Short mmCIF file of C-alpha atoms in Angstrom, two decimals:
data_model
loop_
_atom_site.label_atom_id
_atom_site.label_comp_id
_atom_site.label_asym_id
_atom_site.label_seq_id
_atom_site.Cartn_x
_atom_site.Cartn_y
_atom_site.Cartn_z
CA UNK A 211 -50.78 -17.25 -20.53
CA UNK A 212 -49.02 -14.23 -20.94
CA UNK A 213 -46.12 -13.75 -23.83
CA UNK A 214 -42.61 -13.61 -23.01
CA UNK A 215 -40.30 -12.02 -25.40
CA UNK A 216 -36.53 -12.84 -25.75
CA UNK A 217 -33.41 -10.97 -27.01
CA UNK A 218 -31.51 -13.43 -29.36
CA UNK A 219 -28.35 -14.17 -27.41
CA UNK A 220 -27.27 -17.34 -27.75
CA UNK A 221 -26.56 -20.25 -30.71
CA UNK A 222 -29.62 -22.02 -29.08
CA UNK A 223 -32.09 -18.83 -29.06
CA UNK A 224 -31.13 -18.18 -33.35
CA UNK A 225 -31.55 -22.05 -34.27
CA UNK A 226 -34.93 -21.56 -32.38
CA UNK A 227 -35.49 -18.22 -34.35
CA UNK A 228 -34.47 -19.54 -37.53
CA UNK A 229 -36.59 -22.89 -37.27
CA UNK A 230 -39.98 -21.42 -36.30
CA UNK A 231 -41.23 -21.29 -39.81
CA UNK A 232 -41.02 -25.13 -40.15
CA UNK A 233 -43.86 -24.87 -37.05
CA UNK A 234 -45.62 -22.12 -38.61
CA UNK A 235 -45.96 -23.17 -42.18
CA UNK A 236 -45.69 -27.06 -41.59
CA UNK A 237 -49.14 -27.77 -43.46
CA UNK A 238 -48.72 -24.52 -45.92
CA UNK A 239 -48.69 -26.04 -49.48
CA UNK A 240 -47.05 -22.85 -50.88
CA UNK A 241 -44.42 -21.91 -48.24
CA UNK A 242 -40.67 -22.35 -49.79
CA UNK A 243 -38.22 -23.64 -46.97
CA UNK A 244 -34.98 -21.30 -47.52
CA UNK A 245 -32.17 -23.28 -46.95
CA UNK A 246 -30.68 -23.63 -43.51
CA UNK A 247 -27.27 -22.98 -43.84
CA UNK A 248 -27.88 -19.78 -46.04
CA UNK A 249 -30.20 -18.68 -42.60
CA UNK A 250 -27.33 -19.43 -40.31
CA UNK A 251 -24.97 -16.86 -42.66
CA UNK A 252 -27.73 -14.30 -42.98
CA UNK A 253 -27.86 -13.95 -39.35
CA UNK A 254 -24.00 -14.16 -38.94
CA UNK A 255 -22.15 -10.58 -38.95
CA UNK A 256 -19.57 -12.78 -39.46
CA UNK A 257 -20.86 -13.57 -43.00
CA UNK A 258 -23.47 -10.73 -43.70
CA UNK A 259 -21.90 -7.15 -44.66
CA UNK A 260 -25.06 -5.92 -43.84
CA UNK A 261 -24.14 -5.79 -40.43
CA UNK A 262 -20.89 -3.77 -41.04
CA UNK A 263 -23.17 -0.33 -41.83
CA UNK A 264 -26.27 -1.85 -39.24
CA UNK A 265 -27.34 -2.59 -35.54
CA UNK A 266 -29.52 -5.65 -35.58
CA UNK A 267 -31.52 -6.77 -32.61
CA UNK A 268 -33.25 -10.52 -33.02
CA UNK A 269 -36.42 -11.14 -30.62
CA UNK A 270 -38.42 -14.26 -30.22
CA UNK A 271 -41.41 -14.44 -28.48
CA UNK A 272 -42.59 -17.42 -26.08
CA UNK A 273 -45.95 -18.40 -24.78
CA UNK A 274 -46.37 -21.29 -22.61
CA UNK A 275 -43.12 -22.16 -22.60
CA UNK A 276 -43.69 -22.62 -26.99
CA UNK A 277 -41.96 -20.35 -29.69
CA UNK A 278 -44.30 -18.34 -31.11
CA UNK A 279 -43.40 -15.48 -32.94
CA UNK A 280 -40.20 -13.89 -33.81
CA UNK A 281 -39.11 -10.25 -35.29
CA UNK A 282 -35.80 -8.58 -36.31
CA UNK A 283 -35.36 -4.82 -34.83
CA UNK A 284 -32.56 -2.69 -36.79
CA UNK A 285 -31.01 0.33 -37.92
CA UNK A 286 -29.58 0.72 -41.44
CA UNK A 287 -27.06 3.30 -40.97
CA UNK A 288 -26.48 4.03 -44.61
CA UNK A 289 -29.97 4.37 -45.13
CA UNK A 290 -30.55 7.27 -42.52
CA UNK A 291 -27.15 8.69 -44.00
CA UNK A 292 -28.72 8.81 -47.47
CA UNK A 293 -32.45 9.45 -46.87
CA UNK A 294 -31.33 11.94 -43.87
CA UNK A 295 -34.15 10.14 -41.75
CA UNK A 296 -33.78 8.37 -38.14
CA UNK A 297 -36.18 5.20 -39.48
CA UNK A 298 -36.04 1.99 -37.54
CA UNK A 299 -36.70 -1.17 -39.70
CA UNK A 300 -38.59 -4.37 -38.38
CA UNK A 301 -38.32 -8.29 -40.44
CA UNK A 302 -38.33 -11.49 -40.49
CA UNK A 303 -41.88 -11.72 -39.04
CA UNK A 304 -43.50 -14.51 -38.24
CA UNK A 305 -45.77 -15.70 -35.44
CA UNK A 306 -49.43 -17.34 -34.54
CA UNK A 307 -52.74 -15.62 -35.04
CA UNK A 308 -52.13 -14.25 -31.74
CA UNK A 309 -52.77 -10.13 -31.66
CA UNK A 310 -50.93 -10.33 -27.97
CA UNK A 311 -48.07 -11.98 -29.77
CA UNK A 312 -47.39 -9.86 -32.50
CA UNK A 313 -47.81 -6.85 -30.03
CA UNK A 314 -45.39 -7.69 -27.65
CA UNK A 315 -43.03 -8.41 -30.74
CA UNK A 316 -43.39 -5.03 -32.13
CA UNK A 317 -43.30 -3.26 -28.34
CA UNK A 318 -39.84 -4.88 -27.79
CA UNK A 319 -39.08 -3.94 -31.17
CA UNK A 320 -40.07 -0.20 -30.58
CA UNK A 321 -37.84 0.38 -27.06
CA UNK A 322 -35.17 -1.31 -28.68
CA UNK A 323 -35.50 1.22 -31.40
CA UNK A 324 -36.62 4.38 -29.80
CA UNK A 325 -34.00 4.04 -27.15
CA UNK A 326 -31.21 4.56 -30.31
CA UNK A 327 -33.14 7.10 -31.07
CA UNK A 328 -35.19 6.24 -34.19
CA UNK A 329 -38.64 8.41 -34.69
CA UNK A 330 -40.40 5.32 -37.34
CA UNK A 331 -40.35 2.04 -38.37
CA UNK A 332 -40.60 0.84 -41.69
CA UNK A 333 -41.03 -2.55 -42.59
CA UNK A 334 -40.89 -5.76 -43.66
CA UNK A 335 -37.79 -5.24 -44.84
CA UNK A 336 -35.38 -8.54 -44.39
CA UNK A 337 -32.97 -7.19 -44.12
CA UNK A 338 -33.35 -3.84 -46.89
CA UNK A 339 -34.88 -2.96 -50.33
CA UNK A 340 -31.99 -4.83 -52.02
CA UNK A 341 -33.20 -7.72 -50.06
CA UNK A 342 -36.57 -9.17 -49.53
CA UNK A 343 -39.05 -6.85 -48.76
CA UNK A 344 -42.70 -6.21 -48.22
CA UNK A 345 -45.61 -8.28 -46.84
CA UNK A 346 -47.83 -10.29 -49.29
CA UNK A 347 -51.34 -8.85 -49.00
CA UNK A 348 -53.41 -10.67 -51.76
CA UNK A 349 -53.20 -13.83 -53.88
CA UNK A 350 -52.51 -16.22 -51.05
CA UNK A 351 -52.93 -19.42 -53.55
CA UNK A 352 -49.35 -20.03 -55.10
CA UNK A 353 -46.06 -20.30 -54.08
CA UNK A 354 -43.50 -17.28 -54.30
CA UNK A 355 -40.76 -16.91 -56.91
CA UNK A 356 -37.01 -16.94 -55.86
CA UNK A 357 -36.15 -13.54 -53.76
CA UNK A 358 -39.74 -12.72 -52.54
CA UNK A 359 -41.64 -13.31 -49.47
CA UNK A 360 -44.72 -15.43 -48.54
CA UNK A 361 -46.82 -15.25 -45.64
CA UNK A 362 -50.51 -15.84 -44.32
CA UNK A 363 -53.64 -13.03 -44.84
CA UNK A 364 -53.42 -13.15 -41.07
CA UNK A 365 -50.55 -11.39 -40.63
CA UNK A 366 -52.36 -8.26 -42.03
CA UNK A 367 -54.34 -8.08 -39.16
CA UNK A 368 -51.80 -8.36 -36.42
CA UNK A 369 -49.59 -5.46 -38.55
CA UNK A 370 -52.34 -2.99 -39.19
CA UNK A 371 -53.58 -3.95 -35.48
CA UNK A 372 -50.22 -2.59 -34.40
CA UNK A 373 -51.27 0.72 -36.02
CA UNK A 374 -48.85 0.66 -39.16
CA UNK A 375 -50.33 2.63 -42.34
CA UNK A 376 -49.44 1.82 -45.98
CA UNK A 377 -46.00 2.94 -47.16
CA UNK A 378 -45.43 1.64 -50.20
CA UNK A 379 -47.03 -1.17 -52.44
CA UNK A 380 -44.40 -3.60 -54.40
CA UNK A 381 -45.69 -4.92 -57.62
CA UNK A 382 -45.57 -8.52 -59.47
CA UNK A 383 -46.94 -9.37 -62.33
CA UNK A 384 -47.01 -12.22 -64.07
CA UNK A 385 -46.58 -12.85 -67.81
CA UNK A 386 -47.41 -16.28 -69.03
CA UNK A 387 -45.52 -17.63 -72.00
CA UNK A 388 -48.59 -19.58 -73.26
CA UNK A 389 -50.12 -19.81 -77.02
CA UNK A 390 -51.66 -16.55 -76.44
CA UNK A 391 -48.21 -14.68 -75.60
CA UNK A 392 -46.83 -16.41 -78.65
CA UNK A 393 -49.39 -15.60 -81.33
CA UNK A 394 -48.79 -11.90 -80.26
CA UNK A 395 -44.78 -12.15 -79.95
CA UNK A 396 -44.95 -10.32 -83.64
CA UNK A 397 -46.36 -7.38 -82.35
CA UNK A 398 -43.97 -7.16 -79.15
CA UNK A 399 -40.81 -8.00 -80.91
CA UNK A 400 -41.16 -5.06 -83.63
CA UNK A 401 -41.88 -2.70 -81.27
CA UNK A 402 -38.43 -3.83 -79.50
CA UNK A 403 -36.40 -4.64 -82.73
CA UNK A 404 -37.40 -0.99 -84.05
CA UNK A 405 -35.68 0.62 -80.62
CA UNK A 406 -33.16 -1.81 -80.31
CA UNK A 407 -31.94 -0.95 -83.45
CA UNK A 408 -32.26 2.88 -82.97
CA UNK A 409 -30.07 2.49 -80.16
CA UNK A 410 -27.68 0.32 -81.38
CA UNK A 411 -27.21 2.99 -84.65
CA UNK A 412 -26.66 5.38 -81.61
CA UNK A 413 -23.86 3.49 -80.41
CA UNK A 414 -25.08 1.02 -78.06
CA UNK A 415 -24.37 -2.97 -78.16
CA UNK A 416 -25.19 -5.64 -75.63
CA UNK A 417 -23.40 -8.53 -74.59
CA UNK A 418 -23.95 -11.00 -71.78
CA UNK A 419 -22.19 -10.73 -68.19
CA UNK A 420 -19.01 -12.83 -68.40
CA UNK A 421 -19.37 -14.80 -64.92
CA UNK A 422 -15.52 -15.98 -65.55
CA UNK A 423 -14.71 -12.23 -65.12
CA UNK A 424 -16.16 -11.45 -62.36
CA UNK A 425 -13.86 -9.28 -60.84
CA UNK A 426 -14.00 -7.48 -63.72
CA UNK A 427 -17.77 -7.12 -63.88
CA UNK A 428 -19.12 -6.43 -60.82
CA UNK A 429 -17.90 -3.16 -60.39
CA UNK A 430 -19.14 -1.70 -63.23
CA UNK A 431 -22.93 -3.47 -62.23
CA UNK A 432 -22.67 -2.15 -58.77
CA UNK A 433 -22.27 1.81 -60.55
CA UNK A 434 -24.98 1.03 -62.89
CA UNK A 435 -27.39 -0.54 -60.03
CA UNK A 436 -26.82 2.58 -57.44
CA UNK A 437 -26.61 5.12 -60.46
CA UNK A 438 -30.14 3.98 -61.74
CA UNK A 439 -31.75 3.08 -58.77
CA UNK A 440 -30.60 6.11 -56.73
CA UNK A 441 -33.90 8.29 -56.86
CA UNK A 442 -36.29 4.87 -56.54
CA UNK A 443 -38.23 5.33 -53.20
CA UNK A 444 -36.98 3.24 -50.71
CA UNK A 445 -33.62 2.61 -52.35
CA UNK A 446 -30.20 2.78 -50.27
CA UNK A 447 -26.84 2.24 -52.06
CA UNK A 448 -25.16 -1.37 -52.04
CA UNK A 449 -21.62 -1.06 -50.75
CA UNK A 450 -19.24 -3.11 -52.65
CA UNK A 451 -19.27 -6.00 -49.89
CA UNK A 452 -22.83 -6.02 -50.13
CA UNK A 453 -23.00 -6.47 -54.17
CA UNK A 454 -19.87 -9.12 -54.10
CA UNK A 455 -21.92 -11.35 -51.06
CA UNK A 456 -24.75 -11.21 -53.32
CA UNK A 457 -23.31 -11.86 -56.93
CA UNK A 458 -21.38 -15.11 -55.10
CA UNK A 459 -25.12 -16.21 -54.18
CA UNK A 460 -26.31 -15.52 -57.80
CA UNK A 461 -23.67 -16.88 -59.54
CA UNK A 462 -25.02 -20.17 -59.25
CA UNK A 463 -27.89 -19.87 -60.60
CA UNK A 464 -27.64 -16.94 -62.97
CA UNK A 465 -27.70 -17.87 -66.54
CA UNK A 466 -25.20 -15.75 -69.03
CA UNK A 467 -28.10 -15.53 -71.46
CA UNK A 468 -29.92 -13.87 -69.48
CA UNK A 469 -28.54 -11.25 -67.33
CA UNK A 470 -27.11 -8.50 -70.29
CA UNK A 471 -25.21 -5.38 -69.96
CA UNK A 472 -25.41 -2.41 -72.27
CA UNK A 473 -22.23 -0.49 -73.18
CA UNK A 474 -22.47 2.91 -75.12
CA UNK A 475 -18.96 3.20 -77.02
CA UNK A 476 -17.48 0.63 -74.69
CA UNK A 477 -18.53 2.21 -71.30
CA UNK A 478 -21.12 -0.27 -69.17
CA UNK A 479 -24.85 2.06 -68.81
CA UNK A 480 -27.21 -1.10 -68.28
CA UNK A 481 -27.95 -4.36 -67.54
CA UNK A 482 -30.77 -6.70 -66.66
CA UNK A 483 -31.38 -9.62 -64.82
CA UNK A 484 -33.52 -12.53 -65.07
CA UNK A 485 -33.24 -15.57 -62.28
CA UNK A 486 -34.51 -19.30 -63.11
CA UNK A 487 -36.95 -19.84 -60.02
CA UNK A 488 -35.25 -22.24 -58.26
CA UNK A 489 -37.61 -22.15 -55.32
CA UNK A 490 -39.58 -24.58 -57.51
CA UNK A 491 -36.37 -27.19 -56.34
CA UNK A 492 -35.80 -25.45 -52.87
CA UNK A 493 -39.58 -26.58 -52.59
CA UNK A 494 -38.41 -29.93 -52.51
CA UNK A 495 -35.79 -29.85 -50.13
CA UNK A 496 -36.88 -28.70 -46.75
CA UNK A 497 -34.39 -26.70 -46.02
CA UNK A 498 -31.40 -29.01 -46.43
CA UNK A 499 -28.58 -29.61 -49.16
CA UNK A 500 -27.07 -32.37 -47.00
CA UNK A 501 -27.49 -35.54 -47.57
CA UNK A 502 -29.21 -35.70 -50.62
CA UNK A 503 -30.57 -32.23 -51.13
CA UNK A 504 -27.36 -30.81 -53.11
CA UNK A 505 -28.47 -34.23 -56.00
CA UNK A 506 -32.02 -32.75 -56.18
CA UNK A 507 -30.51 -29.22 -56.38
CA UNK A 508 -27.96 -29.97 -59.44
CA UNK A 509 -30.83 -32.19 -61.43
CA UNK A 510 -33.93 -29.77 -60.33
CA UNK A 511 -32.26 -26.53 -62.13
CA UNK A 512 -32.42 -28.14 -65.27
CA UNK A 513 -36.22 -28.77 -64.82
CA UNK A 514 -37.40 -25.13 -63.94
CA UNK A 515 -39.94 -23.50 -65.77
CA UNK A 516 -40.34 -20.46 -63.91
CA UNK A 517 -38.38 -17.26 -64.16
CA UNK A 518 -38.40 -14.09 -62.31
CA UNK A 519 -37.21 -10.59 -63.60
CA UNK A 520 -35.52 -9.27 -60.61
CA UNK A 521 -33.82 -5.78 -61.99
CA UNK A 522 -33.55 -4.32 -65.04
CA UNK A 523 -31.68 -0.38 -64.43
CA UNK A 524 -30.26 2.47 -66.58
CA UNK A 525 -27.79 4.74 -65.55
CA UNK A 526 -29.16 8.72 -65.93
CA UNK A 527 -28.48 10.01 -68.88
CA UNK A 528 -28.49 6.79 -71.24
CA UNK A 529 -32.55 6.36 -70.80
CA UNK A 530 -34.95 6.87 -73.70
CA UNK A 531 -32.54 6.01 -76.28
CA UNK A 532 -33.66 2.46 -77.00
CA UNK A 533 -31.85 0.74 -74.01
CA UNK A 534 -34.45 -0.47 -72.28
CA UNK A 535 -36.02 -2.42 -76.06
CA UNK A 536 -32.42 -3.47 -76.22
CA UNK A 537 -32.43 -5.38 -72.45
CA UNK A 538 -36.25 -6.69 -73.07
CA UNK A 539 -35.61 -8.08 -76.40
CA UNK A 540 -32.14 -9.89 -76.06
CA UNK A 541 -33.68 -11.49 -72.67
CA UNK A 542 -37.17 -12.49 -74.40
CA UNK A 543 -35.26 -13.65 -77.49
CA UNK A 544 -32.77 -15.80 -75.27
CA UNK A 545 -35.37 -17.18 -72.92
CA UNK A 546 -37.55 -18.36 -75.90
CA UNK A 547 -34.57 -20.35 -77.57
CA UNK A 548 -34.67 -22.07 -74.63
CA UNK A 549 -38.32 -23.25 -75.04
CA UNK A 550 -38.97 -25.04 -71.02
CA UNK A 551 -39.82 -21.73 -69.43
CA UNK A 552 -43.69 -21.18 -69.47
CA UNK A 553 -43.52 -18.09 -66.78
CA UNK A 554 -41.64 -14.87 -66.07
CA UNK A 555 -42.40 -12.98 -63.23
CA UNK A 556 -41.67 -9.36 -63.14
CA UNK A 557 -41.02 -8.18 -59.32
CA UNK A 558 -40.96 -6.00 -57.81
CA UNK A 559 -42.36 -2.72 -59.37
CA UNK A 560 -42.86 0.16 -57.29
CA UNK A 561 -46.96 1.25 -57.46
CA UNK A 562 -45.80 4.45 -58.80
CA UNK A 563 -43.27 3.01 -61.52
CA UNK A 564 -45.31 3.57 -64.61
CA UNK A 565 -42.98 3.83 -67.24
CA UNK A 566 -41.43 0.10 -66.39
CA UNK A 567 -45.55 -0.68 -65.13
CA UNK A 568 -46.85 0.67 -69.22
CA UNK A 569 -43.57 -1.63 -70.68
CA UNK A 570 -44.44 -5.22 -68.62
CA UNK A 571 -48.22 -4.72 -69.52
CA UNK A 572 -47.09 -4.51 -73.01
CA UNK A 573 -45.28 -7.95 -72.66
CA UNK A 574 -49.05 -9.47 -71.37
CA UNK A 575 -47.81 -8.79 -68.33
CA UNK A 576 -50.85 -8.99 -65.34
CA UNK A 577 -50.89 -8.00 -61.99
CA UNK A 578 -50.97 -10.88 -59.54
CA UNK A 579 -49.90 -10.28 -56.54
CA UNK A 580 -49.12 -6.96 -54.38
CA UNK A 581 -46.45 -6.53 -51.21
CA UNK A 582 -46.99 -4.05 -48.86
CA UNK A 583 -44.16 -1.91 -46.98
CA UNK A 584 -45.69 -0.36 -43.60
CA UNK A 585 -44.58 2.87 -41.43
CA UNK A 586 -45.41 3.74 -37.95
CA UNK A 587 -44.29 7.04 -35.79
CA UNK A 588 -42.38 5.52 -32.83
#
């Protein structure tokens, strides 16, 4: 039967987009349902600011008369502006084992691209860097923390079948807060305490995000994330829209405790951020809040044991000076008052990232599981 791919056009063609995964993954102990209703606004320009700097093309792909496959085409305008590249990005991949499937997926995806001109396409990105990115190419046997993809080994094959090389490979490591992290907490905490308090003789001082304030406090993380991030590979700049839309989804979540900013004589150079991983309760709810959903939501949070560090960035200039000792050790010290969690993932870390790779390896950090980012000449 031969495959028949679709443009996205109508309310009917995204629900059918959107609710694939529930086919795929339907007898996939470790897939994490996202919730609907944050799909629907993720694929809304209505509701995304991604869309306000990108051209987004959804495809679906059919085979006897079934959904099968599905893949996002688009152009991140800011990114070409800022890398000076015409690079097409492709996400949101799913489909069968089916090597005709995934082809005709990344054809469509290809014209669509090449006839705006793009020369490559990088990918999975869904939708960017500051989003979730990368395809999951090892350790297939446990479930992914909050913000970070999943899929099956097979999906390896139908990429690098497609001719994509290796970009880029993203990092996690896992550090478990077990009996053997704890009889060695001596040894990491003087290492920290001896440059935490070199920096704060400097001048420095740390103090949680106020998340009563945040109109206050967003601004100053958005020029500390695009300052420190700015010469990361891969990175593009967050517009303010973009960092608002996504410290609204945090909020939530986020606990005070752990996500601190670092001022030098009053002016904001750092901040970190660790996230409870409340995919172990989205788990649970199969993609819906309503009717009961938003019950196991509010009781689940309090039961996570999981955490993930998502970011932890410097602004040039303030790095080196005890900062970074100052971030680790007021979020190790807080998370270990609160005695449930028994794992922190750190994710993701470029390959190349050795200075931040050196510091999680001193926490008893190991590497667990690797993402891949893939590039093709169109």
């Amino acid at each position: 039967m031969a495959v028949e791919i679709y443009p996205v056009r109508s309310k009917r063609d995204l629900k059918e987009f959107i609710m694939l995964p529930w086919k795929l993954y339907r007898d996939d102990p470790f897939w994490v349902p996202p919730l609907i209703s944050d799909e629907k606004k993720r694929f809304s320009p209505e509701h995304n600011p991604f869309y306000k700097h990108s051209d987004v093309q959804l495809f679906i792909a059919r085979k006897g008369g079934e959904t099968v496959g599905r893949l996002t085409a688009h152009i991140d305008h800011n990114y070409n502006e800022f890398h000076d590249e015409l690079t097409g990005h492709f996400g949101f991949f799913e489909s069968i084992n089916d090597g005709e499937v995934s082809k005709a997926l990344f054809d469509a995806a290809s014209e669509w691209l090449r006839e705006r001109g793009m020369e490559g396409l990088l990918g999975p990105l869904s939708f960017s860097t500051n989003d979730v990115a990368g395809l999951l190419i090892d350790d297939f046997k446990s479930p992914p923390v909050v913000m970070m993809p999943y899929n099956p080994p097979y999906y390896i094959d139908l990429i690098e079948s497609y001719g994509f090389k290796k970009a880029k490979d993203l990092l996690a490591y896992q550090i478990k807060i077990d009996d053997d992290f704890l009889r060695d907490i001596d040894r990491i905490r003087s290492r920290f305490l001896r440059l935490s308090e070199r920096a704060k003789r400097e001048g420095f001082t740390v103090r949680p995000v106020n998340f009563k304030k945040l109109d206050e406090e967003v601004p100053k993380l958005l020029d500390i994330y695009n300052n420190a991030w700015e010469k990361n590979w891969g990175f593009v700049p967050m517009t303010d829209e973009e960092f608002w839309h996504l410290a609204r989804e945090l909020k939530p979540i986020a606990l005070p405790e752990l996500t601190p900013i670092v001022e030098y004589k009053g002016e904001p150079v750092a901040f970190g951020l660790v996230l409870p991983d409340v995919n172990q309760v989205l788990k649970k709810l199969n993609g819906r809040l309503f009717p009961f959903g938003i019950f196991k939501l509010l009781f689940g949070l309090r039961k996570i044991d999981g955490l993930r560090l998502i970011a932890l960035g410097i602004k040039k200039g303030y790095r080196k000076r005890g900062t970074d000792s100052l971030l680790y050790s007021t979020m190790l010290e807080n998370a270990l008052k609160m005695k449930r969690f028994k794992t922190c993932e750190v994710s993701w870390l470029l390959e190349d990232n050795y200075l931040i790779i050196r510091a999680t390896e001193f926490m008893k950090g190991k590497l667990y599981k690797t993402y891949r980012l893939y590039y093709k000449s169109l």
